[in-house]
């Protein structure tokens, strides 16, 4: 059974506000399709297998001013080596200091990934090479060192290895190779070796390449599309009210049918209707109150506070317009940040009784501490 309109809207809002989970995807992307079907209404960072990628490092000294220039150069180079097939490659350029390069997605269809995600109401937060996510998860002293780090996939006899040469934290070379075993790479022992089984949690340290196959945007990664979010909230409220009305209509019709078969029960019909009306009125009143709430200033204030905190990741928002209550859920690496956020919101005109009501360890798959902020807000005007 397909989800109702209200459920689809709720999933869209949850995907927009949720912290992305990670899924490792190999050529063909079968894992991603299965993952999306099991996780509707979520956000995801797609980590792409090295077997689905070609890599390029730009020669030092080329006059490539920005990522657009790096991407154009990379497209020419991939076309030179791979011919007409390169026209179908999605390109993800990167630049760190004087070093620059690009990854080409040849084993996956980016448009197909996006279509699968949209069908399951999954938000694609990023589509990145696995080696880049692993590199960002290495300790700072390793990333700042000089030597090789090696990301590899597959069993002995058929391995793909991405060999990255670091020179005091600078990317000096990056090459993808097919080898029988890691020993075939030769040279000194690597500073670090990674596989798809490693935990890919970003660590502080020197900047590393972060290529992303999704279209680049100037929007802040923490920004909420306020208009879209507000529309979703309002539409969800309206559809919730409509669902309640429909449920009441069905219940009343059932009572009427029973009463027509049992004359003695007919006298109970007015009482039944009398009991139904308050619930019906409450749903309509709540819908009208939600529509009247000043969503733009409310969400702008939450967005501004979250952006100031920088490491806050929002998970959800619930509102009860009738009671003027707002509940925010998020993730933070530091309880002090959540406390400061609650204090900041508490000084906002129109916000009262702002309380950090819950703080706990994040669920499996999420990084940080989960917190909940409850507040009362003015619903009749700007905040």
mmCIF file of C-alpha atoms in Angstrom:
data_model
loop_
_atom_site.group_PDB
_atom_site.id
_atom_site.type_symbol
_atom_site.label_atom_id
_atom_site.label_comp_id
_atom_site.label_asym_id
_atom_site.label_seq_id
_atom_site.Cartn_x
_atom_site.Cartn_y
_atom_site.Cartn_z
ATOM 1 C CA UNK A 1 0.000 0.000 0.000
ATOM 2 C CA UNK A 2 1.406 3.388 -0.976
ATOM 3 C CA UNK A 3 1.839 5.920 1.867
ATOM 4 C CA UNK A 4 -0.789 8.617 2.382
ATOM 5 C CA UNK A 5 -0.149 12.199 1.357
ATOM 6 C CA UNK A 6 0.419 13.235 4.976
ATOM 7 C CA UNK A 7 2.916 10.395 5.467
ATOM 8 C CA UNK A 8 4.826 11.397 2.326
ATOM 9 C CA UNK A 9 4.998 14.987 3.547
ATOM 10 C CA UNK A 10 6.238 13.861 6.950
ATOM 11 C CA UNK A 11 8.949 11.781 5.273
ATOM 12 C CA UNK A 12 10.061 14.745 3.198
ATOM 13 C CA UNK A 13 10.377 16.892 6.310
ATOM 14 C CA UNK A 14 12.229 14.129 8.211
ATOM 15 C CA UNK A 15 14.641 13.677 5.303
ATOM 16 C CA UNK A 16 15.281 17.424 5.141
ATOM 17 C CA UNK A 17 16.040 17.741 8.860
ATOM 18 C CA UNK A 18 17.673 14.363 9.478
ATOM 19 C CA UNK A 19 21.405 13.752 9.947
ATOM 20 C CA UNK A 20 22.669 11.803 6.919
ATOM 21 C CA UNK A 21 23.556 8.140 7.359
ATOM 22 C CA UNK A 22 26.280 6.507 5.253
ATOM 23 C CA UNK A 23 25.912 3.709 2.756
ATOM 24 C CA UNK A 24 28.779 2.134 0.792
ATOM 25 C CA UNK A 25 27.827 1.581 -2.860
ATOM 26 C CA UNK A 26 29.612 -0.602 -5.432
ATOM 27 C CA UNK A 27 29.328 -0.500 -9.247
ATOM 28 C CA UNK A 28 25.712 -0.903 -10.329
ATOM 29 C CA UNK A 29 24.317 0.550 -7.094
ATOM 30 C CA UNK A 30 22.166 -2.452 -6.084
ATOM 31 C CA UNK A 31 22.945 -1.832 -2.402
ATOM 32 C CA UNK A 32 21.586 1.687 -2.648
ATOM 33 C CA UNK A 33 18.239 0.638 -4.079
ATOM 34 C CA UNK A 34 17.783 -1.902 -1.252
ATOM 35 C CA UNK A 35 18.887 0.656 1.362
ATOM 36 C CA UNK A 36 16.420 3.270 0.122
ATOM 37 C CA UNK A 37 13.504 0.841 0.256
ATOM 38 C CA UNK A 38 14.337 0.087 3.906
ATOM 39 C CA UNK A 39 14.954 3.709 4.984
ATOM 40 C CA UNK A 40 12.264 5.993 3.513
ATOM 41 C CA UNK A 41 12.248 9.563 4.778
ATOM 42 C CA UNK A 42 15.948 9.690 5.715
ATOM 43 C CA UNK A 43 19.083 11.476 4.521
ATOM 44 C CA UNK A 44 22.136 9.679 3.175
ATOM 45 C CA UNK A 45 25.794 10.216 2.330
ATOM 46 C CA UNK A 46 26.620 7.804 -0.508
ATOM 47 C CA UNK A 47 30.183 6.477 -0.203
ATOM 48 C CA UNK A 48 31.289 5.254 -3.638
ATOM 49 C CA UNK A 49 33.537 2.247 -4.125
ATOM 50 C CA UNK A 50 36.930 2.863 -5.757
ATOM 51 C CA UNK A 51 35.926 0.227 -8.317
ATOM 52 C CA UNK A 52 33.351 2.680 -9.704
ATOM 53 C CA UNK A 53 35.816 5.564 -10.092
ATOM 54 C CA UNK A 54 38.637 6.936 -12.218
ATOM 55 C CA UNK A 55 41.052 9.377 -10.576
ATOM 56 C CA UNK A 56 43.060 12.334 -11.848
ATOM 57 C CA UNK A 57 45.577 14.644 -10.166
ATOM 58 C CA UNK A 58 46.309 17.946 -11.910
ATOM 59 C CA UNK A 59 49.911 18.687 -12.812
ATOM 60 C CA UNK A 60 51.378 21.406 -10.562
ATOM 61 C CA UNK A 61 51.466 24.915 -12.008
ATOM 62 C CA UNK A 62 48.485 24.730 -14.363
ATOM 63 C CA UNK A 63 46.455 27.978 -14.301
ATOM 64 C CA UNK A 64 43.190 26.533 -13.011
ATOM 65 C CA UNK A 65 41.574 29.261 -10.933
ATOM 66 C CA UNK A 66 38.660 27.411 -9.343
ATOM 67 C CA UNK A 67 36.732 24.139 -9.175
ATOM 68 C CA UNK A 68 34.888 24.898 -12.422
ATOM 69 C CA UNK A 69 38.232 25.182 -14.206
ATOM 70 C CA UNK A 70 39.479 21.970 -12.579
ATOM 71 C CA UNK A 71 36.310 20.178 -13.679
ATOM 72 C CA UNK A 72 36.611 21.405 -17.290
ATOM 73 C CA UNK A 73 40.243 20.302 -17.436
ATOM 74 C CA UNK A 74 39.397 16.906 -15.933
ATOM 75 C CA UNK A 75 36.601 16.350 -18.472
ATOM 76 C CA UNK A 76 39.086 16.937 -21.293
ATOM 77 C CA UNK A 77 41.592 14.527 -19.801
ATOM 78 C CA UNK A 78 39.047 11.768 -19.163
ATOM 79 C CA UNK A 79 37.716 12.187 -22.703
ATOM 80 C CA UNK A 80 41.278 11.820 -24.041
ATOM 81 C CA UNK A 81 41.850 8.534 -22.172
ATOM 82 C CA UNK A 82 38.376 6.967 -22.261
ATOM 83 C CA UNK A 83 36.875 8.382 -25.448
ATOM 84 C CA UNK A 84 33.129 8.839 -25.971
ATOM 85 C CA UNK A 85 32.289 6.880 -22.799
ATOM 86 C CA UNK A 86 33.692 9.781 -20.741
ATOM 87 C CA UNK A 87 30.769 11.962 -21.814
ATOM 88 C CA UNK A 88 28.587 9.955 -19.422
ATOM 89 C CA UNK A 89 30.937 10.341 -16.443
ATOM 90 C CA UNK A 90 29.885 12.547 -13.553
ATOM 91 C CA UNK A 91 32.924 14.585 -12.464
ATOM 92 C CA UNK A 92 33.730 15.657 -8.886
ATOM 93 C CA UNK A 93 36.635 18.145 -8.752
ATOM 94 C CA UNK A 94 38.625 18.975 -5.631
ATOM 95 C CA UNK A 95 41.250 21.508 -4.606
ATOM 96 C CA UNK A 96 43.346 21.708 -1.438
ATOM 97 C CA UNK A 97 45.926 24.465 -1.453
ATOM 98 C CA UNK A 98 48.018 24.118 -4.616
ATOM 99 C CA UNK A 99 46.922 20.523 -5.171
ATOM 100 C CA UNK A 100 43.886 19.753 -7.329
ATOM 101 C CA UNK A 101 42.269 16.775 -8.968
ATOM 102 C CA UNK A 102 39.002 15.090 -9.858
ATOM 103 C CA UNK A 103 37.152 11.793 -9.591
ATOM 104 C CA UNK A 104 35.059 10.413 -12.448
ATOM 105 C CA UNK A 105 32.009 8.258 -11.728
ATOM 106 C CA UNK A 106 31.974 5.515 -14.367
ATOM 107 C CA UNK A 107 30.445 2.521 -12.577
ATOM 108 C CA UNK A 108 27.277 4.257 -11.360
ATOM 109 C CA UNK A 109 24.578 6.336 -13.020
ATOM 110 C CA UNK A 110 24.203 9.484 -10.908
ATOM 111 C CA UNK A 111 20.771 10.283 -12.378
ATOM 112 C CA UNK A 112 19.590 6.765 -11.494
ATOM 113 C CA UNK A 113 20.849 7.197 -7.913
ATOM 114 C CA UNK A 114 18.950 10.467 -7.631
ATOM 115 C CA UNK A 115 15.790 8.888 -9.053
ATOM 116 C CA UNK A 116 15.962 5.972 -6.610
ATOM 117 C CA UNK A 117 16.420 8.358 -3.710
ATOM 118 C CA UNK A 118 13.513 10.551 -4.825
ATOM 119 C CA UNK A 119 11.216 7.534 -5.218
ATOM 120 C CA UNK A 120 11.912 6.517 -1.609
ATOM 121 C CA UNK A 121 11.853 10.133 -0.327
ATOM 122 C CA UNK A 122 15.493 9.808 0.682
ATOM 123 C CA UNK A 123 17.574 13.004 0.606
ATOM 124 C CA UNK A 124 20.959 12.653 -1.076
ATOM 125 C CA UNK A 125 23.261 14.786 1.076
ATOM 126 C CA UNK A 126 26.449 13.848 -0.804
ATOM 127 C CA UNK A 127 27.907 11.302 -3.219
ATOM 128 C CA UNK A 128 31.603 10.993 -2.426
ATOM 129 C CA UNK A 129 34.518 8.677 -3.195
ATOM 130 C CA UNK A 130 35.101 6.251 -0.337
ATOM 131 C CA UNK A 131 38.793 7.131 -0.172
ATOM 132 C CA UNK A 132 37.999 10.808 0.514
ATOM 133 C CA UNK A 133 35.641 9.982 3.398
ATOM 134 C CA UNK A 134 38.275 7.644 4.856
ATOM 135 C CA UNK A 135 41.044 10.223 4.435
ATOM 136 C CA UNK A 136 38.998 12.786 6.397
ATOM 137 C CA UNK A 137 38.597 10.218 9.199
ATOM 138 C CA UNK A 138 42.331 9.678 9.716
ATOM 139 C CA UNK A 139 43.983 11.179 12.824
ATOM 140 C CA UNK A 140 45.421 14.663 12.360
ATOM 141 C CA UNK A 141 49.045 13.557 12.864
ATOM 142 C CA UNK A 142 48.692 10.930 10.115
ATOM 143 C CA UNK A 143 47.155 13.401 7.668
ATOM 144 C CA UNK A 144 49.884 15.934 8.459
ATOM 145 C CA UNK A 145 52.662 13.414 7.820
ATOM 146 C CA UNK A 146 54.824 12.420 4.863
ATOM 147 C CA UNK A 147 54.336 9.027 3.240
ATOM 148 C CA UNK A 148 51.694 6.865 1.617
ATOM 149 C CA UNK A 149 48.196 6.073 2.832
ATOM 150 C CA UNK A 150 46.309 3.291 1.080
ATOM 151 C CA UNK A 151 42.593 2.646 0.727
ATOM 152 C CA UNK A 152 41.818 -0.823 -0.655
ATOM 153 C CA UNK A 153 38.794 -2.966 -1.515
ATOM 154 C CA UNK A 154 38.330 -6.604 -2.452
ATOM 155 C CA UNK A 155 40.042 -9.854 -1.525
ATOM 156 C CA UNK A 156 43.540 -10.960 -2.494
ATOM 157 C CA UNK A 157 43.724 -11.805 -6.160
ATOM 158 C CA UNK A 158 41.421 -8.958 -7.209
ATOM 159 C CA UNK A 159 42.034 -5.798 -5.220
ATOM 160 C CA UNK A 160 41.534 -2.125 -6.036
ATOM 161 C CA UNK A 161 43.831 0.213 -4.146
ATOM 162 C CA UNK A 162 43.874 4.011 -4.019
ATOM 163 C CA UNK A 163 47.402 5.109 -3.146
ATOM 164 C CA UNK A 164 47.690 8.667 -1.811
ATOM 165 C CA UNK A 165 51.112 10.240 -1.358
ATOM 166 C CA UNK A 166 51.261 12.874 1.395
ATOM 167 C CA UNK A 167 54.041 15.439 1.716
ATOM 168 C CA UNK A 168 53.721 17.111 5.120
ATOM 169 C CA UNK A 169 49.953 17.022 4.779
ATOM 170 C CA UNK A 170 49.876 18.076 1.127
ATOM 171 C CA UNK A 171 48.452 15.744 -1.542
ATOM 172 C CA UNK A 172 51.450 15.047 -3.784
ATOM 173 C CA UNK A 173 49.957 12.146 -5.788
ATOM 174 C CA UNK A 174 46.808 10.013 -5.931
ATOM 175 C CA UNK A 175 46.442 6.892 -8.043
ATOM 176 C CA UNK A 176 43.954 4.032 -8.330
ATOM 177 C CA UNK A 177 45.533 0.648 -9.062
ATOM 178 C CA UNK A 178 44.452 -2.960 -9.582
ATOM 179 C CA UNK A 179 46.706 -5.364 -7.681
ATOM 180 C CA UNK A 180 46.722 -9.000 -6.599
ATOM 181 C CA UNK A 181 47.758 -8.095 -3.043
ATOM 182 C CA UNK A 182 48.916 -5.003 -1.155
ATOM 183 C CA UNK A 183 52.526 -6.209 -1.225
ATOM 184 C CA UNK A 184 52.478 -5.616 -5.000
ATOM 185 C CA UNK A 185 52.407 -1.880 -4.323
ATOM 186 C CA UNK A 186 56.017 -2.047 -3.113
ATOM 187 C CA UNK A 187 57.766 0.790 -1.328
ATOM 188 C CA UNK A 188 57.797 1.639 2.364
ATOM 189 C CA UNK A 189 55.054 0.567 4.737
ATOM 190 C CA UNK A 190 52.008 2.868 4.449
ATOM 191 C CA UNK A 191 51.215 5.372 7.177
ATOM 192 C CA UNK A 192 47.649 4.004 7.222
ATOM 193 C CA UNK A 193 45.595 1.377 5.419
ATOM 194 C CA UNK A 194 41.807 1.567 5.127
ATOM 195 C CA UNK A 195 38.933 -0.664 3.984
ATOM 196 C CA UNK A 196 35.131 -0.318 3.633
ATOM 197 C CA UNK A 197 34.779 -1.812 7.123
ATOM 198 C CA UNK A 198 36.428 1.214 8.738
ATOM 199 C CA UNK A 199 34.439 3.837 10.629
ATOM 200 C CA UNK A 200 34.303 6.993 8.526
ATOM 201 C CA UNK A 201 33.795 9.700 11.136
ATOM 202 C CA UNK A 202 35.488 12.986 10.151
ATOM 203 C CA UNK A 203 38.317 14.102 12.440
ATOM 204 C CA UNK A 204 39.853 17.554 12.933
ATOM 205 C CA UNK A 205 43.126 18.097 11.147
ATOM 206 C CA UNK A 206 44.635 19.335 7.872
ATOM 207 C CA UNK A 207 42.188 19.863 5.025
ATOM 208 C CA UNK A 208 41.850 16.913 2.655
ATOM 209 C CA UNK A 209 40.093 16.527 -0.727
ATOM 210 C CA UNK A 210 36.294 16.370 -0.473
ATOM 211 C CA UNK A 211 35.005 15.712 -4.018
ATOM 212 C CA UNK A 212 31.218 15.441 -4.301
ATOM 213 C CA UNK A 213 29.354 14.329 -7.428
ATOM 214 C CA UNK A 214 26.231 16.297 -6.541
ATOM 215 C CA UNK A 215 25.908 19.743 -8.163
ATOM 216 C CA UNK A 216 27.753 22.435 -6.259
ATOM 217 C CA UNK A 217 25.670 25.106 -4.512
ATOM 218 C CA UNK A 218 26.506 28.331 -2.750
ATOM 219 C CA UNK A 219 23.982 27.571 -0.007
ATOM 220 C CA UNK A 220 25.322 26.922 3.481
ATOM 221 C CA UNK A 221 25.262 23.202 4.364
ATOM 222 C CA UNK A 222 23.427 24.106 7.568
ATOM 223 C CA UNK A 223 20.761 26.212 5.877
ATOM 224 C CA UNK A 224 17.137 25.123 5.940
ATOM 225 C CA UNK A 225 15.082 25.940 2.871
ATOM 226 C CA UNK A 226 12.729 27.947 5.038
ATOM 227 C CA UNK A 227 9.930 28.358 2.570
ATOM 228 C CA UNK A 228 9.880 24.660 1.675
ATOM 229 C CA UNK A 229 10.100 23.583 5.304
ATOM 230 C CA UNK A 230 7.301 25.922 6.311
ATOM 231 C CA UNK A 231 5.165 24.672 3.437
ATOM 232 C CA UNK A 232 5.772 21.079 4.484
ATOM 233 C CA UNK A 233 4.851 21.819 8.075
ATOM 234 C CA UNK A 234 1.655 23.574 7.049
ATOM 235 C CA UNK A 235 0.732 20.972 4.465
ATOM 236 C CA UNK A 236 1.352 18.183 6.965
ATOM 237 C CA UNK A 237 -0.910 19.922 9.463
ATOM 238 C CA UNK A 238 -3.628 20.375 6.869
ATOM 239 C CA UNK A 239 -3.471 16.784 5.728
ATOM 240 C CA UNK A 240 -3.396 15.544 9.323
ATOM 241 C CA UNK A 241 -6.569 17.511 9.980
ATOM 242 C CA UNK A 242 -8.122 16.127 6.782
ATOM 243 C CA UNK A 243 -7.207 12.578 7.813
ATOM 244 C CA UNK A 244 -8.845 13.200 11.198
ATOM 245 C CA UNK A 245 -12.005 14.485 9.513
ATOM 246 C CA UNK A 246 -12.143 11.466 7.248
ATOM 247 C CA UNK A 247 -11.661 9.103 10.170
ATOM 248 C CA UNK A 248 -14.496 10.803 12.033
ATOM 249 C CA UNK A 249 -16.739 10.588 8.965
ATOM 250 C CA UNK A 250 -16.046 6.858 8.646
ATOM 251 C CA UNK A 251 -16.715 6.295 12.342
ATOM 252 C CA UNK A 252 -19.952 8.269 12.184
ATOM 253 C CA UNK A 253 -21.115 6.339 9.104
ATOM 254 C CA UNK A 254 -20.486 3.074 10.941
ATOM 255 C CA UNK A 255 -22.541 4.297 13.916
ATOM 256 C CA UNK A 256 -25.380 5.279 11.596
ATOM 257 C CA UNK A 257 -25.444 1.858 9.961
ATOM 258 C CA UNK A 258 -25.523 0.091 13.325
ATOM 259 C CA UNK A 259 -28.258 2.419 14.569
ATOM 260 C CA UNK A 260 -30.423 1.726 11.501
ATOM 261 C CA UNK A 261 -30.263 -2.005 12.250
ATOM 262 C CA UNK A 262 -30.971 -1.549 15.933
ATOM 263 C CA UNK A 263 -33.830 0.910 16.454
ATOM 264 C CA UNK A 264 -33.177 0.958 20.151
ATOM 265 C CA UNK A 265 -29.771 2.432 19.512
ATOM 266 C CA UNK A 266 -31.129 5.287 17.411
ATOM 267 C CA UNK A 267 -31.514 7.480 20.441
ATOM 268 C CA UNK A 268 -27.796 7.182 21.054
ATOM 269 C CA UNK A 269 -26.947 8.774 17.693
ATOM 270 C CA UNK A 270 -27.174 12.417 18.838
ATOM 271 C CA UNK A 271 -24.937 11.626 21.776
ATOM 272 C CA UNK A 272 -22.427 9.949 19.459
ATOM 273 C CA UNK A 273 -22.430 12.963 17.191
ATOM 274 C CA UNK A 274 -22.077 15.210 20.192
ATOM 275 C CA UNK A 275 -18.967 13.319 21.273
ATOM 276 C CA UNK A 276 -17.469 13.424 17.779
ATOM 277 C CA UNK A 277 -17.856 17.140 17.275
ATOM 278 C CA UNK A 278 -15.360 18.286 19.919
ATOM 279 C CA UNK A 279 -12.596 16.101 18.379
ATOM 280 C CA UNK A 280 -13.508 17.395 14.937
ATOM 281 C CA UNK A 281 -13.446 20.977 16.189
ATOM 282 C CA UNK A 282 -10.132 20.444 17.929
ATOM 283 C CA UNK A 283 -8.519 19.174 14.706
ATOM 284 C CA UNK A 284 -9.856 22.129 12.733
ATOM 285 C CA UNK A 285 -8.813 24.612 15.438
ATOM 286 C CA UNK A 286 -5.296 23.157 15.565
ATOM 287 C CA UNK A 287 -5.003 23.308 11.767
ATOM 288 C CA UNK A 288 -6.071 26.975 11.745
ATOM 289 C CA UNK A 289 -3.622 27.766 14.546
ATOM 290 C CA UNK A 290 -0.775 26.051 12.697
ATOM 291 C CA UNK A 291 -1.586 28.043 9.584
ATOM 292 C CA UNK A 292 -1.531 31.254 11.643
ATOM 293 C CA UNK A 293 1.856 30.573 13.262
ATOM 294 C CA UNK A 294 4.686 32.901 12.151
ATOM 295 C CA UNK A 295 6.748 30.094 10.622
ATOM 296 C CA UNK A 296 9.265 32.216 8.755
ATOM 297 C CA UNK A 297 10.611 34.172 11.767
ATOM 298 C CA UNK A 298 10.436 31.079 13.987
ATOM 299 C CA UNK A 299 12.425 28.899 11.590
ATOM 300 C CA UNK A 300 14.792 31.736 10.749
ATOM 301 C CA UNK A 301 15.638 32.099 14.416
ATOM 302 C CA UNK A 302 16.250 28.367 14.808
ATOM 303 C CA UNK A 303 18.368 28.355 11.644
ATOM 304 C CA UNK A 304 20.420 31.349 12.825
ATOM 305 C CA UNK A 305 21.047 29.800 16.233
ATOM 306 C CA UNK A 306 22.025 26.464 14.679
ATOM 307 C CA UNK A 307 24.384 28.156 12.224
ATOM 308 C CA UNK A 308 26.054 30.052 15.078
ATOM 309 C CA UNK A 309 26.613 26.742 16.878
ATOM 310 C CA UNK A 310 28.096 25.302 13.624
ATOM 311 C CA UNK A 311 28.229 21.682 14.816
ATOM 312 C CA UNK A 312 24.501 21.412 15.638
ATOM 313 C CA UNK A 313 22.648 18.983 13.346
ATOM 314 C CA UNK A 314 18.849 19.227 13.457
ATOM 315 C CA UNK A 315 16.822 16.018 13.540
ATOM 316 C CA UNK A 316 13.245 17.209 13.861
ATOM 317 C CA UNK A 317 10.681 19.827 14.830
ATOM 318 C CA UNK A 318 7.230 19.358 16.388
ATOM 319 C CA UNK A 319 4.719 22.120 17.077
ATOM 320 C CA UNK A 320 1.459 22.429 18.978
ATOM 321 C CA UNK A 321 -0.034 25.704 17.879
ATOM 322 C CA UNK A 322 -2.992 25.484 20.254
ATOM 323 C CA UNK A 323 -0.662 25.395 23.263
ATOM 324 C CA UNK A 324 2.039 27.552 21.670
ATOM 325 C CA UNK A 325 4.641 24.818 22.194
ATOM 326 C CA UNK A 326 7.659 23.968 20.076
ATOM 327 C CA UNK A 327 9.965 20.950 20.404
ATOM 328 C CA UNK A 328 13.347 20.751 18.654
ATOM 329 C CA UNK A 329 15.540 17.658 18.395
ATOM 330 C CA UNK A 330 19.176 17.689 17.321
ATOM 331 C CA UNK A 331 22.677 16.252 17.588
ATOM 332 C CA UNK A 332 25.725 17.955 19.063
ATOM 333 C CA UNK A 333 29.239 16.775 19.953
ATOM 334 C CA UNK A 334 29.176 18.841 23.160
ATOM 335 C CA UNK A 335 26.431 19.265 25.779
ATOM 336 C CA UNK A 336 27.642 22.817 26.428
ATOM 337 C CA UNK A 337 26.707 23.793 22.859
ATOM 338 C CA UNK A 338 23.154 22.558 23.414
ATOM 339 C CA UNK A 339 22.922 24.513 26.682
ATOM 340 C CA UNK A 340 24.222 27.660 24.981
ATOM 341 C CA UNK A 341 21.733 27.164 22.148
ATOM 342 C CA UNK A 342 18.836 26.922 24.624
ATOM 343 C CA UNK A 343 20.038 30.079 26.372
ATOM 344 C CA UNK A 344 20.333 31.892 23.040
ATOM 345 C CA UNK A 345 16.805 30.950 22.014
ATOM 346 C CA UNK A 346 15.564 31.926 25.471
ATOM 347 C CA UNK A 347 16.691 35.517 24.891
ATOM 348 C CA UNK A 348 14.683 35.758 21.662
ATOM 349 C CA UNK A 349 11.519 37.913 21.799
ATOM 350 C CA UNK A 350 8.458 35.696 21.689
ATOM 351 C CA UNK A 351 10.297 32.635 23.098
ATOM 352 C CA UNK A 352 9.552 31.644 26.716
ATOM 353 C CA UNK A 353 10.348 28.758 29.049
ATOM 354 C CA UNK A 354 13.114 27.450 26.783
ATOM 355 C CA UNK A 355 14.427 24.286 28.441
ATOM 356 C CA UNK A 356 16.992 21.647 27.459
ATOM 357 C CA UNK A 357 14.663 18.813 28.448
ATOM 358 C CA UNK A 358 16.590 15.744 27.302
ATOM 359 C CA UNK A 359 20.198 14.820 26.623
ATOM 360 C CA UNK A 360 21.362 11.293 25.765
ATOM 361 C CA UNK A 361 23.790 9.274 23.657
ATOM 362 C CA UNK A 362 22.906 9.128 19.970
ATOM 363 C CA UNK A 363 21.431 5.985 18.478
ATOM 364 C CA UNK A 364 23.549 3.558 16.466
ATOM 365 C CA UNK A 365 24.505 5.130 13.155
ATOM 366 C CA UNK A 366 24.445 8.706 14.474
ATOM 367 C CA UNK A 367 27.435 10.606 15.823
ATOM 368 C CA UNK A 368 27.252 12.884 18.875
ATOM 369 C CA UNK A 369 24.813 13.488 21.715
ATOM 370 C CA UNK A 370 21.079 13.733 21.106
ATOM 371 C CA UNK A 371 19.281 16.642 22.753
ATOM 372 C CA UNK A 372 15.759 18.008 22.944
ATOM 373 C CA UNK A 373 14.706 21.620 23.527
ATOM 374 C CA UNK A 374 11.159 22.526 24.564
ATOM 375 C CA UNK A 375 9.857 26.084 24.377
ATOM 376 C CA UNK A 376 6.726 28.177 24.375
ATOM 377 C CA UNK A 377 6.471 30.617 21.506
ATOM 378 C CA UNK A 378 4.207 33.484 20.617
ATOM 379 C CA UNK A 379 1.831 32.302 17.908
ATOM 380 C CA UNK A 380 -0.035 35.483 17.131
ATOM 381 C CA UNK A 381 2.771 37.555 15.626
ATOM 382 C CA UNK A 382 6.472 37.774 14.870
ATOM 383 C CA UNK A 383 9.017 36.281 17.253
#
